[in-house]
Amino acid sequence: MRNLFILILLFFSLHSFGRSYSQSLSYKFRVYLKDKGATTYTLDKPEQFLSKEAIERKKGQHVTIDKTDFPISADYFKLIEKAGGEVVSHSKWFSTVTVQVADSLAINGVLSLPFVDTVKYVWRGNEWKNSLQLRPRLGKSDCGQSVSSAHPFGLTVNQFVMHNADKLLLAGFQGKGIDVGVIDAGFTNFDVIPWFKTVDLQGFINFVPEGEMFATSDHGTKVLSTMAVNQPGLMMGSAPEAAYWLLRSEDVRSEFPVEEDYWVRAIEYADSLGLDLINTSLGYSEFDDKNLNYNSSDLTGEVSFMSRAANMAYEKGMLIVVSAGNEGNKPWQKTTPPGDAKNVLAVGAVGTDSLIASFSSHGLMEDGRIKPDLVSVGIGTVTIGEEGQIGYTNGTSLSSPFLAGLIASLWSVNPDMQRGELIDIIKRSSDRYLMPDSLYGNGIADFQKAYGEVLARLHVEDGSVEEQYFSVSRSSKNHFLISLTQPEFSYDDYELRLLDESGQLISTHTFEKEILQISVPRSSGKTAKFVHLLFKSPYQQKILRFPL
């Protein structure tokens, strides 16, 4: 019966898809397993199957490690390969293996395996032979552009001002200590564009069997630029000090559900790295084979493979930000999966005038939930593309990462904060929180308001403080003595910032020796009840809250 179902599905798919393809087609199927096979892993020894970073993040986010974290048995991969299926992706969370076969009938060999439950057709097309492409070696002279203003944020100043986020970043909170994953279609020329040299790149990996990471699409290049660029006076990303992983999951040649499989593999990998926050400016509702399309009735967060994985990723401890989609003035209109997932922040687009973009996806989900959740700048967003030139781009693909970066910068105030608590603070800061609607969702987040609440929740230090890299003592309520503890870098690589009760920068101090003395100006202490010290080193930052 299962074999008959697959053959019928392929007959109708091939018939409806047209005759434009040659006879040398390949096919990909998502194989659902009955189980993961025999394993020696145990939950009391998670270090055997999870990284130290992943375990620490789960612990910090109060996430329970369970059997969904167990890998699929290597024996299953070998048996599937012997049965004629080339493994191109897999998911341990959902016990699936994605395989490619040269003939659609060859999937029957895989389907006959005793541990296989069912299969789903997710792609067909011609194989793409990768070819190395000559790419430019760009220098700053190739990408030189004039400074637009004396403001540190340069061309991007209005984007920050709209969110009232300028004080947050100017105070020194720019994402340090937050690990961010960007799952996208490709990052053409990221590695040769000089404006990206300051990016703290932790690594990159391509989950698409075909195409090159840095030469297939510059969609991810533009997306990343809104977050990671650090060019004061010209362009500033919303989290320039965050650490980044670049993950490619989109096959730009065609639109098929197999790209969801690649995305699920990417988000699982992000989890294994212990990443904190994920931005993805990808979404799927229509495919080249119309029989595979989603319907609006599928927008429950429980139908799309990608949406289910996005929900799972949140449950595993990550904060997921996605673009709501550019369907607002198209027949679909609504948010595209995975934006329908319950636990993600789906982001719509507005201009810096705070008015909604006509293309921004909107509308109620099938179960009555409002999407988007929030909106950010997606009209004329400042970006850098494959040529290395700064320009302006429209789309929720840009509003999502800019907001994700602001969230990372806010989270860097207190990286120990629970992701749900942070989301709640951000939503409550938004201008439509009390009356959300299906165009703007909760509206535009006010990051100064959110920043103030995060600061207010910090532990109040009532005496001397001993940290890993420094210590603080007080000779009086307005005088602090900061001492470096076995400094590993030059003294001038360490910095101390004095912030007022609202988090606004009062003064910046660098170390000339191991001990630094600072005083709170009398004007700052007349009505304030608290003051903050922000310690920054090349690899670490820490804020302390003191009473006055």
XYZ file of C-alpha atoms in Angstrom:
548
model
C 0.000 0.000 0.000
C 2.822 2.407 0.868
C 4.539 1.686 -2.455
C 1.309 2.328 -4.332
C 0.852 5.654 -2.501
C 4.314 6.838 -3.596
C 3.764 5.824 -7.207
C 0.399 7.583 -7.380
C 1.875 10.731 -5.822
C 4.704 10.797 -8.339
C 2.373 10.209 -11.272
C 0.235 13.208 -10.448
C 3.221 15.364 -9.537
C 5.001 14.613 -12.792
C 1.839 15.109 -14.808
C 1.008 18.474 -13.245
C 4.564 19.772 -13.223
C 4.846 19.812 -17.002
C 7.288 18.364 -19.535
C 10.055 20.911 -19.387
C 12.481 18.513 -17.641
C 14.644 16.007 -19.462
C 14.550 12.295 -18.705
C 17.716 12.501 -16.549
C 15.909 13.673 -13.449
C 16.914 12.924 -9.894
C 14.544 12.779 -6.948
C 14.773 13.452 -3.241
C 12.564 11.924 -0.583
C 12.131 12.573 3.102
C 12.270 9.195 4.799
C 10.421 8.931 8.120
C 11.950 6.345 10.433
C 10.109 4.229 12.995
C 12.949 4.760 15.452
C 16.597 5.891 15.569
C 18.059 2.435 15.915
C 20.212 0.906 18.616
C 22.195 3.346 20.718
C 24.669 3.281 23.575
C 23.917 6.883 24.543
C 22.325 7.668 27.906
C 20.725 10.845 29.200
C 22.992 10.952 32.237
C 26.033 11.387 29.952
C 24.986 14.143 27.487
C 28.608 15.021 26.777
C 28.712 11.882 24.606
C 26.305 13.374 22.055
C 26.165 17.132 22.738
C 28.852 19.794 22.797
C 29.888 21.481 26.028
C 28.437 24.749 24.724
C 25.080 23.154 23.923
C 24.872 21.551 27.361
C 25.706 24.826 29.084
C 23.121 26.765 27.096
C 20.417 24.213 27.796
C 21.260 24.310 31.481
C 21.192 28.114 31.514
C 17.842 28.181 29.686
C 16.334 25.457 31.915
C 15.988 22.993 29.049
C 15.748 19.269 29.726
C 17.920 17.063 27.537
C 15.879 14.165 26.149
C 16.004 11.369 23.607
C 15.276 13.712 20.691
C 18.881 14.842 21.212
C 20.179 11.328 20.467
C 21.724 10.907 16.986
C 20.312 8.486 14.442
C 22.171 5.177 14.332
C 25.011 5.150 11.815
C 23.848 1.670 10.795
C 20.620 3.135 9.431
C 22.535 5.459 7.123
C 24.593 2.552 5.816
C 21.522 0.397 5.198
C 19.720 3.231 3.387
C 22.760 3.762 1.163
C 22.885 0.026 0.388
C 19.179 0.152 -0.512
C 19.939 2.751 -3.203
C 19.378 6.084 -1.443
C 22.135 8.693 -1.261
C 21.780 10.481 2.097
C 21.807 14.275 1.623
C 20.342 15.406 4.963
C 18.767 14.130 8.159
C 17.027 15.193 11.358
C 17.619 13.624 14.744
C 14.760 15.610 16.282
C 12.168 14.154 13.896
C 13.895 10.872 12.983
C 14.063 11.570 9.255
C 16.654 10.945 6.576
C 16.566 12.795 3.254
C 17.788 10.738 0.313
C 18.425 11.278 -3.370
C 17.735 8.624 -5.986
C 18.353 8.638 -9.725
C 15.020 6.961 -10.470
C 11.806 7.601 -8.544
C 11.114 3.862 -8.386
C 14.415 3.346 -6.555
C 12.830 4.769 -3.397
C 10.929 1.499 -3.064
C 14.144 -0.195 -1.983
C 14.471 2.277 0.890
C 10.774 2.021 1.717
C 11.077 -1.738 2.117
C 13.569 -1.422 4.974
C 12.001 -2.623 8.239
C 12.863 0.561 10.182
C 11.322 2.886 7.566
C 7.782 4.076 8.230
C 6.930 6.174 5.182
C 8.489 8.519 2.645
C 7.556 11.873 1.142
C 8.648 13.242 -2.226
C 10.381 16.619 -1.632
C 12.393 17.461 -4.777
C 13.080 16.625 -8.346
C 15.399 18.203 -10.867
C 18.656 17.923 -12.731
C 21.866 17.545 -10.813
C 23.893 20.712 -10.535
C 27.575 20.254 -11.230
C 29.502 22.650 -9.003
C 32.100 24.766 -10.744
C 34.604 26.994 -9.032
C 33.928 30.631 -9.835
C 36.520 33.369 -10.066
C 35.510 36.123 -7.700
C 36.862 39.624 -7.121
C 39.354 40.400 -4.393
C 37.751 43.593 -3.181
C 39.642 46.338 -1.389
C 38.363 49.366 0.470
C 39.153 51.476 -2.578
C 36.618 49.388 -4.524
C 33.996 49.877 -1.837
C 34.802 53.376 -0.696
C 31.804 55.552 0.123
C 31.554 58.928 1.782
C 30.488 59.354 5.380
C 26.909 60.574 5.534
C 27.086 62.298 8.905
C 29.119 62.804 12.035
C 26.817 60.446 13.956
C 28.459 57.115 14.864
C 25.632 55.217 13.150
C 26.065 57.075 9.871
C 23.487 56.041 7.270
C 21.743 53.717 9.720
C 20.987 56.326 12.391
C 17.257 56.533 11.594
C 16.896 52.766 11.897
C 18.189 52.878 15.469
C 16.250 56.002 16.376
C 12.962 54.431 15.266
C 13.512 51.688 17.855
C 14.917 54.124 20.430
C 17.943 51.808 20.465
C 20.765 54.324 20.019
C 21.524 54.720 23.750
C 21.727 50.938 24.184
C 24.489 50.530 21.615
C 26.285 53.765 22.475
C 26.430 52.614 26.095
C 28.473 49.638 24.877
C 25.938 46.843 24.467
C 26.450 45.603 20.924
C 25.906 41.864 21.215
C 29.138 40.752 22.891
C 28.692 37.369 24.527
C 25.746 36.346 22.320
C 26.275 33.615 19.714
C 24.142 34.209 16.628
C 23.378 31.877 13.753
C 22.273 33.215 10.365
C 20.530 30.578 8.244
C 20.189 31.822 4.697
C 20.597 31.253 0.971
C 24.275 32.116 0.652
C 26.766 34.830 1.471
C 28.317 35.815 -1.841
C 31.626 37.669 -1.422
C 31.291 37.956 2.345
C 34.851 36.650 2.563
C 36.286 39.334 0.258
C 34.306 42.447 1.223
C 36.453 44.628 3.507
C 33.517 45.991 5.527
C 33.074 42.494 7.003
C 36.629 42.190 8.351
C 35.496 43.244 11.821
C 32.878 40.457 12.041
C 33.538 37.901 14.777
C 33.023 34.901 12.500
C 33.066 31.632 14.439
C 32.491 29.405 11.439
C 30.305 28.516 8.488
C 28.822 25.401 6.937
C 26.826 24.585 3.812
C 23.892 22.173 4.220
C 22.883 22.269 0.540
C 24.597 19.562 -1.531
C 24.872 21.911 -4.506
C 26.220 25.462 -4.742
C 28.910 27.406 -2.965
C 28.681 29.194 0.353
C 30.218 32.455 -0.851
C 29.279 32.460 -4.534
C 25.639 31.391 -4.915
C 23.486 34.194 -3.494
C 24.110 37.513 -1.759
C 20.780 37.370 0.085
C 22.599 36.267 3.218
C 25.301 38.882 2.624
C 22.711 41.640 2.842
C 20.966 40.003 5.787
C 24.201 39.663 7.747
C 25.253 43.236 6.971
C 22.259 44.658 8.842
C 23.509 42.947 12.006
C 27.275 42.628 11.881
C 28.870 45.583 10.058
C 30.855 47.950 12.282
C 31.865 51.057 10.337
C 31.313 54.071 12.641
C 30.161 57.161 10.808
C 29.153 55.139 7.760
C 27.062 52.073 8.676
C 26.425 50.178 11.887
C 24.834 46.792 12.275
C 22.488 46.177 15.163
C 24.822 43.671 16.907
C 28.369 44.292 15.621
C 30.068 42.604 18.607
C 28.064 39.363 18.541
C 29.754 36.138 17.429
C 28.367 34.712 14.160
C 27.902 31.358 12.479
C 26.812 31.358 8.821
C 24.630 28.414 7.781
C 23.390 27.893 4.221
C 20.114 25.985 3.697
C 18.446 27.562 0.638
C 18.888 26.135 -2.873
C 18.252 29.162 -5.081
C 17.860 27.094 -8.269
C 14.361 25.950 -7.402
C 11.680 25.955 -4.721
C 10.958 22.570 -3.173
C 10.237 21.255 0.360
C 13.710 19.690 0.489
C 14.938 23.152 1.478
C 13.000 22.688 4.704
C 15.027 19.530 5.300
C 18.250 21.475 4.837
C 16.951 24.190 7.174
C 16.020 21.655 9.849
C 19.503 20.175 9.616
C 20.966 23.681 9.957
C 18.904 24.575 13.037
C 19.828 21.261 14.672
C 23.473 22.021 13.978
C 23.008 25.487 15.495
C 21.621 23.795 18.588
C 24.618 21.474 18.728
C 26.925 24.511 18.684
C 25.120 26.046 21.645
C 24.038 29.149 19.728
C 21.740 31.583 21.518
C 19.832 33.333 18.747
C 18.945 32.438 15.171
C 17.832 34.707 12.360
C 16.386 33.213 9.222
C 14.998 35.325 6.404
C 13.530 32.372 4.540
C 9.966 31.165 4.219
C 8.024 28.705 2.069
C 4.406 28.457 1.002
C 4.498 27.757 -2.755
C 6.711 25.315 -4.616
C 7.642 24.555 -8.193
C 5.469 21.470 -7.942
C 2.103 22.978 -7.007
C 0.933 19.699 -5.491
C 3.361 20.333 -2.652
C 2.082 23.843 -1.823
C 0.884 24.780 1.631
C -2.584 26.237 2.128
C -3.622 28.969 4.536
C -5.332 26.268 6.595
C -1.851 24.827 7.250
C -0.804 27.932 9.201
C -1.062 26.360 12.633
C 2.635 26.083 13.390
C 2.233 22.306 13.393
C 2.150 21.430 9.681
C 5.262 22.785 7.985
C 8.364 20.705 8.707
C 10.294 23.949 9.142
C 7.733 25.452 11.526
C 7.751 22.362 13.704
C 11.542 22.519 13.831
C 11.478 26.229 14.675
C 9.203 25.482 17.632
C 11.499 22.648 18.670
C 14.534 24.942 18.415
C 12.927 27.321 20.871
C 12.172 24.438 23.201
C 15.837 23.450 22.957
C 16.856 26.859 24.315
C 17.328 29.150 21.318
C 15.547 32.392 20.486
C 14.297 32.272 16.884
C 13.646 35.385 14.761
C 12.213 34.978 11.243
C 11.015 37.222 8.444
C 7.226 37.329 8.208
C 7.324 37.269 4.400
C 6.656 39.663 1.533
C 3.186 38.414 0.662
C 1.082 41.328 1.905
C 0.167 42.573 -1.580
C 0.005 39.090 -3.116
C -2.782 36.483 -3.069
C -1.222 34.563 -0.160
C -1.029 37.722 2.031
C -0.201 35.932 5.265
C 3.016 35.020 7.009
C 4.874 32.147 5.350
C 6.156 29.163 7.326
C 8.130 29.063 9.585
C 6.688 32.439 10.623
C 3.489 30.683 11.721
C 5.345 28.787 14.445
C 4.097 29.635 17.924
C 7.472 30.185 19.537
C 9.201 32.301 16.895
C 9.232 36.062 16.483
C 7.921 36.724 12.968
C 8.940 40.233 11.873
C 7.057 42.438 9.439
C 8.386 45.519 7.651
C 7.899 49.257 8.146
C 9.785 52.303 6.976
C 11.673 54.622 9.316
C 8.443 56.651 9.285
C 6.882 53.698 11.181
C 4.330 53.014 8.426
C 3.709 49.438 7.348
C 5.085 48.260 4.011
C 2.472 47.190 1.479
C 4.386 43.947 0.863
C 4.657 42.992 4.545
C 2.802 39.740 5.270
C -0.109 40.055 7.656
C -3.220 38.306 8.914
C -4.481 35.838 11.425
C -3.127 32.320 11.526
C -5.522 29.406 11.159
C -5.823 29.056 14.927
C -6.504 32.768 15.455
C -3.042 33.944 16.439
C -1.814 37.317 15.163
C 1.243 37.456 12.926
C 3.582 39.225 12.555
C 4.700 39.442 16.158
C 6.684 42.664 15.688
C 7.825 44.990 12.914
C 11.136 46.631 12.094
C 12.801 48.568 9.287
C 12.271 46.763 5.976
C 11.810 49.703 3.598
C 15.094 51.178 2.454
C 17.083 49.159 4.987
C 20.801 49.924 4.716
C 22.627 46.843 3.417
C 25.827 45.658 1.746
C 25.529 43.349 -1.241
C 27.920 41.236 -3.265
C 29.658 44.240 -4.850
C 30.659 45.531 -1.429
C 28.683 48.724 -1.921
C 26.350 50.153 0.698
C 22.812 50.506 -0.619
C 19.162 50.269 0.347
C 17.027 47.118 0.195
C 13.337 46.407 0.812
C 11.860 43.325 2.423
C 11.051 41.565 5.652
C 14.281 39.695 4.924
C 16.021 42.815 6.260
C 13.633 43.860 9.015
C 14.058 40.461 10.676
C 17.867 40.495 11.077
C 18.012 44.144 12.088
C 15.557 43.424 14.898
C 17.335 40.160 15.737
C 20.559 42.106 16.147
C 18.898 44.597 18.483
C 17.616 41.666 20.531
C 21.153 40.257 20.687
C 22.473 43.619 21.853
C 19.777 43.855 24.516
C 20.464 40.265 25.601
C 24.157 41.139 25.995
C 23.167 43.338 28.956
C 22.327 40.115 30.802
C 23.170 36.940 28.820
C 21.826 34.826 31.675
C 18.284 36.103 31.113
C 15.740 33.510 30.024
C 14.744 33.813 26.373
C 11.025 33.856 27.208
C 11.554 36.629 29.733
C 13.477 38.661 27.155
C 10.764 38.209 24.516
C 8.121 39.289 27.016
C 10.057 42.469 27.867
C 10.502 43.340 24.192
C 6.857 42.758 23.332
C 5.643 44.808 26.294
C 7.889 47.676 25.214
C 6.200 47.793 21.794
C 3.819 50.569 20.769
C 0.833 48.291 20.005
C 1.255 45.789 22.793
C -2.067 46.680 24.430
C -3.921 46.559 21.097
C -2.050 44.302 18.664
C -3.363 43.966 15.136
C -2.762 41.722 12.139
C -0.734 44.359 10.247
C 1.815 45.437 12.854
C 1.415 42.712 15.465
C 2.689 44.199 18.707
C 4.275 46.951 16.653
C 7.660 48.661 17.033
C 9.732 47.671 20.057
C 11.133 50.502 22.186
C 14.587 49.297 23.148
C 15.244 52.088 25.614
C 12.192 51.005 27.576
C 13.228 47.346 27.298
C 16.827 48.228 28.225
C 15.640 49.960 31.382
C 13.664 46.903 32.442
C 16.584 44.539 31.821
C 18.840 46.800 33.905
C 16.270 46.942 36.689
C 16.319 43.137 36.929
C 20.086 42.935 37.445
C 21.347 41.795 40.810
C 22.187 44.790 43.016
C 25.723 44.612 44.413
C 25.903 45.735 48.025
C 29.651 45.467 48.605
C 32.921 44.515 46.965
C 32.720 42.317 43.881
C 35.120 39.595 42.736
C 34.762 38.601 39.073
C 36.894 36.275 36.973
C 38.871 39.059 35.306
C 38.460 42.014 37.647
C 37.343 43.130 41.090
C 35.512 46.226 42.330
C 35.623 47.938 45.700
C 34.162 51.245 46.944
C 35.885 53.797 49.121
C 32.585 55.717 49.239
C 29.244 55.565 47.477
C 30.545 57.731 44.600
C 34.062 56.312 44.290
C 35.017 52.946 42.776
C 38.327 51.117 42.585
C 38.568 48.566 39.750
C 41.477 46.107 39.694
C 42.414 43.762 36.854
C 42.978 40.150 37.867
C 45.976 38.694 36.033
C 45.391 40.572 32.754
C 46.129 38.554 29.614
C 46.197 41.562 27.282
C 47.696 45.027 27.258
C 46.117 47.351 29.796
C 44.592 49.542 27.101
C 42.635 46.523 25.798
C 40.465 46.761 28.927
C 37.770 49.370 29.300
C 35.405 50.513 32.031
C 32.223 52.427 31.256
C 30.198 54.317 33.811
C 26.465 54.302 33.081
C 23.662 56.145 34.845
C 20.507 54.555 36.241
C 18.798 54.512 32.825
C 21.869 52.955 31.199
C 23.051 56.086 29.411
C 26.803 56.456 29.073
C 28.370 58.914 31.539
C 32.058 58.312 30.882
C 34.528 55.833 29.370
C 37.837 54.874 30.975
C 40.769 52.770 29.771
C 43.343 51.146 32.003
C 46.905 52.498 32.091
C 47.873 50.083 34.863
C 46.194 47.284 36.799
C 44.134 49.631 38.969
C 41.597 52.235 37.836
C 39.776 54.750 40.015
C 36.573 56.433 38.871
C 34.066 58.750 40.487
C 30.375 59.263 39.859
C 29.717 62.917 38.967
C 27.641 64.677 41.594
C 25.115 65.699 38.932
C 24.444 62.009 38.194
C 23.804 61.075 41.813
C 21.354 63.721 42.953
C 18.154 61.844 42.135
C 19.408 58.488 40.867
C 19.171 55.416 43.053
C 21.600 53.263 41.043
C 24.685 53.451 38.864
C 26.215 50.817 36.570
C 29.775 49.770 35.772
C 30.342 48.045 32.429
C 33.645 46.162 32.163
C 34.779 45.261 28.639
C 37.732 43.185 27.484
C 38.487 41.625 24.078
C 36.465 38.482 24.871
C 34.205 39.381 27.742
C 31.934 42.043 29.166
C 30.115 42.319 32.473
C 27.766 44.910 33.904
C 27.326 45.514 37.620
C 24.527 47.475 39.286
C 25.329 49.448 42.430
C 23.092 51.471 44.747
C 23.847 55.160 45.362
